[in-house]
GROMACS .gro file of C-alpha atoms in nm:
model
  354
    1UNK     CA    1 -23.883  -0.652 -13.004
    2UNK     CA    2 -23.901  -0.685 -12.635
    3UNK     CA    3 -23.927  -1.082 -12.710
    4UNK     CA    4 -23.641  -1.113 -12.942
    5UNK     CA    5 -23.348  -0.900 -12.742
    6UNK     CA    6 -23.496  -1.107 -12.400
    7UNK     CA    7 -23.318  -1.455 -12.341
    8UNK     CA    8 -23.609  -1.650 -12.351
    9UNK     CA    9 -23.635  -1.959 -12.591
   10UNK     CA   10 -24.044  -1.995 -12.545
   11UNK     CA   11 -24.115  -2.161 -12.911
   12UNK     CA   12 -24.501  -2.020 -12.783
   13UNK     CA   13 -24.340  -1.659 -12.716
   14UNK     CA   14 -24.114  -1.662 -13.026
   15UNK     CA   15 -24.385  -1.767 -13.300
   16UNK     CA   16 -24.605  -1.444 -13.095
   17UNK     CA   17 -24.278  -1.240 -13.226
   18UNK     CA   18 -24.266  -1.310 -13.569
   19UNK     CA   19 -24.680  -1.276 -13.594
   20UNK     CA   20 -24.573  -0.955 -13.427
   21UNK     CA   21 -24.314  -0.829 -13.648
   22UNK     CA   22 -24.488  -0.920 -13.953
   23UNK     CA   23 -24.715  -0.719 -13.859
   24UNK     CA   24 -24.507  -0.423 -13.853
   25UNK     CA   25 -24.328  -0.458 -14.180
   26UNK     CA   26 -24.696  -0.484 -14.350
   27UNK     CA   27 -24.802  -0.138 -14.157
   28UNK     CA   28 -24.448   0.040 -14.246
   29UNK     CA   29 -24.233  -0.210 -14.494
   30UNK     CA   30 -23.949   0.003 -14.450
   31UNK     CA   31 -23.932  -0.018 -14.079
   32UNK     CA   32 -23.547  -0.115 -14.004
   33UNK     CA   33 -23.572  -0.310 -13.620
   34UNK     CA   34 -23.865  -0.529 -13.754
   35UNK     CA   35 -23.690  -0.690 -14.043
   36UNK     CA   36 -23.347  -0.725 -13.873
   37UNK     CA   37 -23.547  -0.850 -13.583
   38UNK     CA   38 -23.725  -1.059 -13.769
   39UNK     CA   39 -23.452  -1.197 -14.028
   40UNK     CA   40 -23.286  -1.343 -13.699
   41UNK     CA   41 -23.579  -1.501 -13.589
   42UNK     CA   42 -23.634  -1.657 -13.962
   43UNK     CA   43 -23.216  -1.780 -14.010
   44UNK     CA   44 -23.293  -1.958 -13.646
   45UNK     CA   45 -23.572  -2.126 -13.763
   46UNK     CA   46 -23.365  -2.213 -14.103
   47UNK     CA   47 -23.631  -2.004 -14.335
   48UNK     CA   48 -23.321  -1.912 -14.552
   49UNK     CA   49 -23.561  -1.741 -14.797
   50UNK     CA   50 -23.720  -1.506 -14.561
   51UNK     CA   51 -23.460  -1.430 -14.359
   52UNK     CA   52 -23.294  -1.308 -14.673
   53UNK     CA   53 -23.603  -1.101 -14.825
   54UNK     CA   54 -23.631  -0.931 -14.429
   55UNK     CA   55 -23.266  -0.829 -14.466
   56UNK     CA   56 -23.287  -0.728 -14.809
   57UNK     CA   57 -23.579  -0.475 -14.717
   58UNK     CA   58 -23.394  -0.328 -14.405
   59UNK     CA   59 -23.060  -0.276 -14.610
   60UNK     CA   60 -23.176  -0.029 -14.858
   61UNK     CA   61 -23.417   0.126 -14.546
   62UNK     CA   62 -23.065   0.118 -14.300
   63UNK     CA   63 -22.884   0.316 -14.628
   64UNK     CA   64 -23.205   0.559 -14.683
   65UNK     CA   65 -23.121   0.693 -14.281
   66UNK     CA   66 -22.769   0.736 -14.356
   67UNK     CA   67 -22.817   0.954 -14.587
   68UNK     CA   68 -23.068   1.148 -14.385
   69UNK     CA   69 -22.799   1.186 -14.089
   70UNK     CA   70 -22.700   1.486 -13.981
   71UNK     CA   71 -22.478   1.464 -13.654
   72UNK     CA   72 -22.193   1.264 -13.581
   73UNK     CA   73 -22.374   1.022 -13.351
   74UNK     CA   74 -22.654   0.986 -13.540
   75UNK     CA   75 -22.407   0.913 -13.891
   76UNK     CA   76 -22.223   0.619 -13.636
   77UNK     CA   77 -22.538   0.458 -13.552
   78UNK     CA   78 -22.668   0.442 -13.870
   79UNK     CA   79 -22.360   0.346 -14.069
   80UNK     CA   80 -22.333  -0.009 -13.796
   81UNK     CA   81 -22.727  -0.022 -13.880
   82UNK     CA   82 -22.584  -0.070 -14.283
   83UNK     CA   83 -22.329  -0.281 -14.169
   84UNK     CA   84 -22.513  -0.541 -13.970
   85UNK     CA   85 -22.773  -0.525 -14.211
   86UNK     CA   86 -22.509  -0.603 -14.534
   87UNK     CA   87 -22.315  -0.866 -14.316
   88UNK     CA   88 -22.699  -1.054 -14.211
   89UNK     CA   89 -22.706  -1.024 -14.582
   90UNK     CA   90 -22.417  -1.189 -14.656
   91UNK     CA   91 -22.425  -1.453 -14.415
   92UNK     CA   92 -22.774  -1.586 -14.553
   93UNK     CA   93 -22.654  -1.563 -14.922
   94UNK     CA   94 -22.359  -1.784 -14.845
   95UNK     CA   95 -22.573  -2.034 -14.697
   96UNK     CA   96 -22.760  -2.032 -15.014
   97UNK     CA   97 -22.457  -2.030 -15.180
   98UNK     CA   98 -22.487  -1.772 -15.370
   99UNK     CA   99 -22.107  -1.678 -15.287
  100UNK     CA  100 -22.062  -1.413 -15.554
  101UNK     CA  101 -22.347  -1.173 -15.423
  102UNK     CA  102 -22.222  -1.270 -15.030
  103UNK     CA  103 -21.820  -1.175 -15.172
  104UNK     CA  104 -21.933  -0.829 -15.270
  105UNK     CA  105 -22.146  -0.777 -14.969
  106UNK     CA  106 -21.854  -0.926 -14.686
  107UNK     CA  107 -21.623  -0.682 -14.916
  108UNK     CA  108 -21.797  -0.367 -14.793
  109UNK     CA  109 -21.778  -0.461 -14.428
  110UNK     CA  110 -21.437  -0.548 -14.479
  111UNK     CA  111 -21.357  -0.179 -14.581
  112UNK     CA  112 -21.524  -0.084 -14.217
  113UNK     CA  113 -21.173  -0.308 -14.074
  114UNK     CA  114 -21.375  -0.639 -13.980
  115UNK     CA  115 -21.196  -0.972 -13.888
  116UNK     CA  116 -21.506  -1.181 -13.903
  117UNK     CA  117 -21.555  -1.026 -14.252
  118UNK     CA  118 -21.222  -1.096 -14.365
  119UNK     CA  119 -21.276  -1.457 -14.245
  120UNK     CA  120 -21.613  -1.527 -14.382
  121UNK     CA  121 -21.479  -1.341 -14.683
  122UNK     CA  122 -21.239  -1.582 -14.742
  123UNK     CA  123 -21.457  -1.874 -14.698
  124UNK     CA  124 -21.651  -1.756 -14.973
  125UNK     CA  125 -21.346  -1.674 -15.219
  126UNK     CA  126 -21.286  -2.041 -15.118
  127UNK     CA  127 -21.570  -2.187 -15.252
  128UNK     CA  128 -21.555  -1.990 -15.566
  129UNK     CA  129 -21.195  -2.177 -15.624
  130UNK     CA  130 -21.035  -1.843 -15.557
  131UNK     CA  131 -20.786  -1.922 -15.352
  132UNK     CA  132 -20.517  -1.655 -15.384
  133UNK     CA  133 -20.806  -1.393 -15.239
  134UNK     CA  134 -20.904  -1.610 -15.035
  135UNK     CA  135 -20.557  -1.623 -14.881
  136UNK     CA  136 -20.521  -1.284 -14.851
  137UNK     CA  137 -20.890  -1.214 -14.701
  138UNK     CA  138 -20.782  -1.439 -14.399
  139UNK     CA  139 -20.434  -1.328 -14.420
  140UNK     CA  140 -20.587  -0.931 -14.358
  141UNK     CA  141 -20.796  -1.094 -14.081
  142UNK     CA  142 -20.553  -1.265 -13.885
  143UNK     CA  143 -20.375  -0.950 -13.858
  144UNK     CA  144 -20.681  -0.771 -13.682
  145UNK     CA  145 -20.685  -1.078 -13.494
  146UNK     CA  146 -20.398  -1.291 -13.489
  147UNK     CA  147 -20.521  -1.514 -13.240
  148UNK     CA  148 -20.867  -1.617 -13.366
  149UNK     CA  149 -20.874  -2.015 -13.390
  150UNK     CA  150 -21.131  -2.074 -13.666
  151UNK     CA  151 -20.910  -1.816 -13.929
  152UNK     CA  152 -20.661  -1.966 -13.828
  153UNK     CA  153 -20.760  -2.317 -13.916
  154UNK     CA  154 -20.878  -2.196 -14.239
  155UNK     CA  155 -20.587  -2.058 -14.341
  156UNK     CA  156 -20.369  -2.332 -14.288
  157UNK     CA  157 -20.640  -2.535 -14.493
  158UNK     CA  158 -20.624  -2.318 -14.734
  159UNK     CA  159 -20.250  -2.350 -14.753
  160UNK     CA  160 -20.298  -2.725 -14.759
  161UNK     CA  161 -20.574  -2.656 -15.046
  162UNK     CA  162 -20.326  -2.477 -15.250
  163UNK     CA  163 -20.067  -2.677 -15.238
  164UNK     CA  164 -20.309  -2.983 -15.367
  165UNK     CA  165 -20.448  -2.795 -15.673
  166UNK     CA  166 -20.135  -2.878 -15.895
  167UNK     CA  167 -20.156  -3.229 -15.803
  168UNK     CA  168 -20.539  -3.242 -15.852
  169UNK     CA  169 -20.495  -3.077 -16.185
  170UNK     CA  170 -20.279  -3.329 -16.290
  171UNK     CA  171 -20.492  -3.623 -16.202
  172UNK     CA  172 -20.768  -3.480 -16.378
  173UNK     CA  173 -20.596  -3.399 -16.712
  174UNK     CA  174 -20.452  -3.774 -16.719
  175UNK     CA  175 -20.798  -3.881 -16.667
  176UNK     CA  176 -20.923  -3.722 -16.965
  177UNK     CA  177 -20.802  -3.949 -17.263
  178UNK     CA  178 -20.930  -3.736 -17.541
  179UNK     CA  179 -20.801  -3.401 -17.387
  180UNK     CA  180 -21.155  -3.222 -17.474
  181UNK     CA  181 -21.134  -3.100 -17.058
  182UNK     CA  182 -21.442  -3.311 -16.920
  183UNK     CA  183 -21.430  -3.662 -16.763
  184UNK     CA  184 -21.686  -3.898 -16.945
  185UNK     CA  185 -21.813  -4.223 -16.740
  186UNK     CA  186 -21.583  -4.413 -16.951
  187UNK     CA  187 -21.277  -4.234 -16.841
  188UNK     CA  188 -21.429  -4.241 -16.486
  189UNK     CA  189 -21.443  -4.640 -16.506
  190UNK     CA  190 -21.081  -4.615 -16.628
  191UNK     CA  191 -20.968  -4.416 -16.334
  192UNK     CA  192 -21.123  -4.612 -16.102
  193UNK     CA  193 -20.969  -4.973 -16.266
  194UNK     CA  194 -20.635  -4.803 -16.181
  195UNK     CA  195 -20.693  -4.729 -15.836
  196UNK     CA  196 -20.856  -5.070 -15.719
  197UNK     CA  197 -21.187  -4.966 -15.752
  198UNK     CA  198 -21.393  -5.230 -15.998
  199UNK     CA  199 -21.677  -5.004 -16.014
  200UNK     CA  200 -21.947  -5.138 -16.256
  201UNK     CA  201 -22.112  -4.912 -16.513
  202UNK     CA  202 -22.433  -4.838 -16.270
  203UNK     CA  203 -22.197  -4.822 -15.984
  204UNK     CA  204 -21.929  -4.575 -16.157
  205UNK     CA  205 -22.269  -4.363 -16.318
  206UNK     CA  206 -22.337  -4.321 -15.945
  207UNK     CA  207 -22.049  -4.153 -15.837
  208UNK     CA  208 -22.064  -3.980 -16.151
  209UNK     CA  209 -22.376  -3.794 -16.014
  210UNK     CA  210 -22.235  -3.724 -15.664
  211UNK     CA  211 -21.963  -3.550 -15.837
  212UNK     CA  212 -22.151  -3.368 -16.123
  213UNK     CA  213 -22.293  -3.081 -15.950
  214UNK     CA  214 -22.408  -2.902 -16.280
  215UNK     CA  215 -22.599  -3.219 -16.394
  216UNK     CA  216 -22.461  -3.242 -16.739
  217UNK     CA  217 -22.343  -3.574 -16.763
  218UNK     CA  218 -21.986  -3.485 -16.752
  219UNK     CA  219 -21.735  -3.364 -16.489
  220UNK     CA  220 -21.552  -3.025 -16.497
  221UNK     CA  221 -21.199  -2.965 -16.317
  222UNK     CA  222 -21.321  -2.738 -16.126
  223UNK     CA  223 -21.628  -3.034 -15.990
  224UNK     CA  224 -21.290  -3.274 -15.986
  225UNK     CA  225 -21.126  -3.019 -15.746
  226UNK     CA  226 -21.444  -2.985 -15.488
  227UNK     CA  227 -21.494  -3.362 -15.523
  228UNK     CA  228 -21.112  -3.452 -15.435
  229UNK     CA  229 -21.105  -3.196 -15.134
  230UNK     CA  230 -21.445  -3.323 -14.996
  231UNK     CA  231 -21.296  -3.659 -14.928
  232UNK     CA  232 -20.974  -3.476 -14.793
  233UNK     CA  233 -21.092  -3.472 -14.407
  234UNK     CA  234 -20.759  -3.402 -14.285
  235UNK     CA  235 -20.628  -3.127 -14.570
  236UNK     CA  236 -20.234  -3.125 -14.328
  237UNK     CA  237 -20.245  -3.517 -14.379
  238UNK     CA  238 -20.088  -3.594 -14.771
  239UNK     CA  239 -20.180  -3.959 -14.700
  240UNK     CA  240 -20.531  -3.946 -14.673
  241UNK     CA  241 -20.712  -4.218 -14.902
  242UNK     CA  242 -20.855  -3.969 -15.135
  243UNK     CA  243 -20.454  -3.797 -15.260
  244UNK     CA  244 -20.334  -4.157 -15.243
  245UNK     CA  245 -20.613  -4.228 -15.425
  246UNK     CA  246 -20.537  -3.982 -15.665
  247UNK     CA  247 -20.161  -4.016 -15.630
  248UNK     CA  248 -20.118  -4.376 -15.739
  249UNK     CA  249 -20.357  -4.255 -16.045
  250UNK     CA  250 -20.058  -4.053 -16.133
  251UNK     CA  251 -19.803  -4.283 -16.071
  252UNK     CA  252 -19.921  -4.547 -16.261
  253UNK     CA  253 -20.041  -4.330 -16.577
  254UNK     CA  254 -19.681  -4.202 -16.612
  255UNK     CA  255 -19.471  -4.463 -16.608
  256UNK     CA  256 -19.326  -4.706 -16.918
  257UNK     CA  257 -19.637  -4.912 -17.010
  258UNK     CA  258 -19.333  -5.208 -17.030
  259UNK     CA  259 -19.284  -5.125 -16.607
  260UNK     CA  260 -19.598  -5.148 -16.568
  261UNK     CA  261 -19.606  -5.477 -16.703
  262UNK     CA  262 -19.328  -5.597 -16.523
  263UNK     CA  263 -19.444  -5.509 -16.175
  264UNK     CA  264 -19.787  -5.691 -16.248
  265UNK     CA  265 -19.552  -5.976 -16.341
  266UNK     CA  266 -19.373  -6.014 -16.033
  267UNK     CA  267 -19.730  -5.941 -15.882
  268UNK     CA  268 -19.873  -6.271 -16.053
  269UNK     CA  269 -19.533  -6.436 -15.890
  270UNK     CA  270 -19.600  -6.315 -15.558
  271UNK     CA  271 -19.957  -6.459 -15.592
  272UNK     CA  272 -19.912  -6.806 -15.522
  273UNK     CA  273 -20.285  -6.890 -15.548
  274UNK     CA  274 -20.357  -6.691 -15.815
  275UNK     CA  275 -20.669  -6.592 -15.667
  276UNK     CA  276 -20.588  -6.190 -15.790
  277UNK     CA  277 -20.547  -6.062 -15.414
  278UNK     CA  278 -20.183  -6.119 -15.183
  279UNK     CA  279 -20.314  -6.183 -14.842
  280UNK     CA  280 -20.099  -6.214 -14.534
  281UNK     CA  281 -19.940  -6.485 -14.584
  282UNK     CA  282 -19.797  -6.474 -14.923
  283UNK     CA  283 -19.705  -6.127 -14.860
  284UNK     CA  284 -19.489  -6.291 -14.529
  285UNK     CA  285 -19.340  -6.505 -14.768
  286UNK     CA  286 -19.189  -6.278 -15.010
  287UNK     CA  287 -19.083  -6.015 -14.768
  288UNK     CA  288 -18.883  -6.229 -14.498
  289UNK     CA  289 -18.750  -6.405 -14.898
  290UNK     CA  290 -18.647  -6.010 -15.024
  291UNK     CA  291 -18.508  -5.965 -14.618
  292UNK     CA  292 -18.461  -6.272 -14.413
  293UNK     CA  293 -18.416  -6.028 -14.092
  294UNK     CA  294 -18.761  -5.929 -14.156
  295UNK     CA  295 -18.956  -5.853 -13.854
  296UNK     CA  296 -19.315  -6.019 -13.919
  297UNK     CA  297 -19.507  -5.774 -13.635
  298UNK     CA  298 -19.454  -5.471 -13.853
  299UNK     CA  299 -19.644  -5.716 -14.144
  300UNK     CA  300 -19.995  -5.497 -14.055
  301UNK     CA  301 -19.738  -5.132 -14.167
  302UNK     CA  302 -19.660  -5.304 -14.445
  303UNK     CA  303 -20.006  -5.454 -14.588
  304UNK     CA  304 -20.153  -5.072 -14.500
  305UNK     CA  305 -19.906  -4.947 -14.721
  306UNK     CA  306 -19.958  -5.204 -14.990
  307UNK     CA  307 -20.332  -5.178 -14.971
  308UNK     CA  308 -20.489  -4.858 -15.132
  309UNK     CA  309 -20.835  -4.944 -15.116
  310UNK     CA  310 -20.856  -5.118 -14.766
  311UNK     CA  311 -21.023  -5.425 -14.870
  312UNK     CA  312 -20.724  -5.632 -14.662
  313UNK     CA  313 -20.570  -5.774 -14.935
  314UNK     CA  314 -20.354  -5.642 -15.186
  315UNK     CA  315 -20.464  -5.623 -15.532
  316UNK     CA  316 -20.272  -5.615 -15.829
  317UNK     CA  317 -20.388  -5.242 -15.907
  318UNK     CA  318 -20.281  -5.209 -15.550
  319UNK     CA  319 -19.906  -5.384 -15.554
  320UNK     CA  320 -19.885  -5.140 -15.931
  321UNK     CA  321 -19.964  -4.841 -15.788
  322UNK     CA  322 -19.708  -4.842 -15.479
  323UNK     CA  323 -19.433  -4.991 -15.672
  324UNK     CA  324 -19.488  -4.743 -15.958
  325UNK     CA  325 -19.428  -4.454 -15.658
  326UNK     CA  326 -19.091  -4.647 -15.593
  327UNK     CA  327 -18.942  -4.669 -15.917
  328UNK     CA  328 -19.086  -4.374 -16.086
  329UNK     CA  329 -18.775  -4.200 -16.008
  330UNK     CA  330 -18.527  -4.479 -16.121
  331UNK     CA  331 -18.381  -4.449 -16.459
  332UNK     CA  332 -18.329  -4.727 -16.694
  333UNK     CA  333 -18.052  -4.878 -16.544
  334UNK     CA  334 -18.187  -4.865 -16.146
  335UNK     CA  335 -18.556  -4.981 -16.241
  336UNK     CA  336 -18.409  -5.370 -16.432
  337UNK     CA  337 -18.151  -5.417 -16.168
  338UNK     CA  338 -18.407  -5.399 -15.880
  339UNK     CA  339 -18.638  -5.616 -16.112
  340UNK     CA  340 -18.368  -5.860 -16.162
  341UNK     CA  341 -18.347  -5.881 -15.771
  342UNK     CA  342 -18.654  -5.860 -15.693
  343UNK     CA  343 -18.727  -6.177 -15.921
  344UNK     CA  344 -18.431  -6.366 -15.755
  345UNK     CA  345 -18.615  -6.289 -15.402
  346UNK     CA  346 -18.925  -6.494 -15.617
  347UNK     CA  347 -18.666  -6.740 -15.650
  348UNK     CA  348 -18.573  -6.771 -15.325
  349UNK     CA  349 -18.893  -6.829 -15.201
  350UNK     CA  350 -18.981  -7.078 -15.408
  351UNK     CA  351 -19.264  -6.914 -15.554
  352UNK     CA  352 -19.352  -7.040 -15.883
  353UNK     CA  353 -19.298  -6.814 -16.216
  354UNK     CA  354 -19.498  -6.563 -16.352
   0.00000   0.00000   0.00000
């Protein structure tokens, strides 16, 4: 106990302390302090299994101590021990991905008015995709501690995630061609083709294996949302690559087939050398034909906007995705009027007819 409570970082002393605490628990398995201290040391060592066993031993012992407490001060001390055991056990359960158990424990601690327990409760509920409950936990934590940066950040990210869920659900339903509630390997390959990722079956299988957390050979909506969320580095940025790909897929999937074919025809006409990729020179030629006053210094920005898969070229799928986004709100007359304008621009640039 003396070593654990000191500020020493001597590995030999820590190892000796662990041995002493282990021996103490052999002599008295219900010793609360020994169990809690050994649990803390084990957690620090990364031995979560032993830490959990220690906290699980300390919790019922501290609960029994609370029942035996008589005086007010004794009860307060006992309540503190129970709370600490519950909180530490909850932390370890969360680290072990046992979120359901962690939620139950954090809820007990949060009921005592602990902002840190509410914050961690929110994290667990988010991992379980119980977003509304997580949002409520964060908001309660912020009422108790309005300036906590971790809670503020987590709440902001969660609100952005909640806003994205309908979009991700829509994309999943479109990828799921047969509507059976799961995405298969063939359906994932189809998705990749639309967003410009021409995966081989082997590459697509590797992608599927990465997303398929329960290893059943197919993707559920929950797995799809978790994967897409993990690809979004900045939750406040709707221009992230992951979301751009999802939005592009939705736009193309919902666009009438005759519009898709018309956009593809334009692409073929702009792709002068027919290599299936529009480079800077071809894009500049087309942009200048569309607007004689086009500022060439803005070409990198335009290329970045069009280049969905970030390979430095505009593929057919990149081009279709971009113009699907632009044209989706247009009525029939407006769309075909714009197609006529683009075709005349190609003629002005003396590009070959598609």
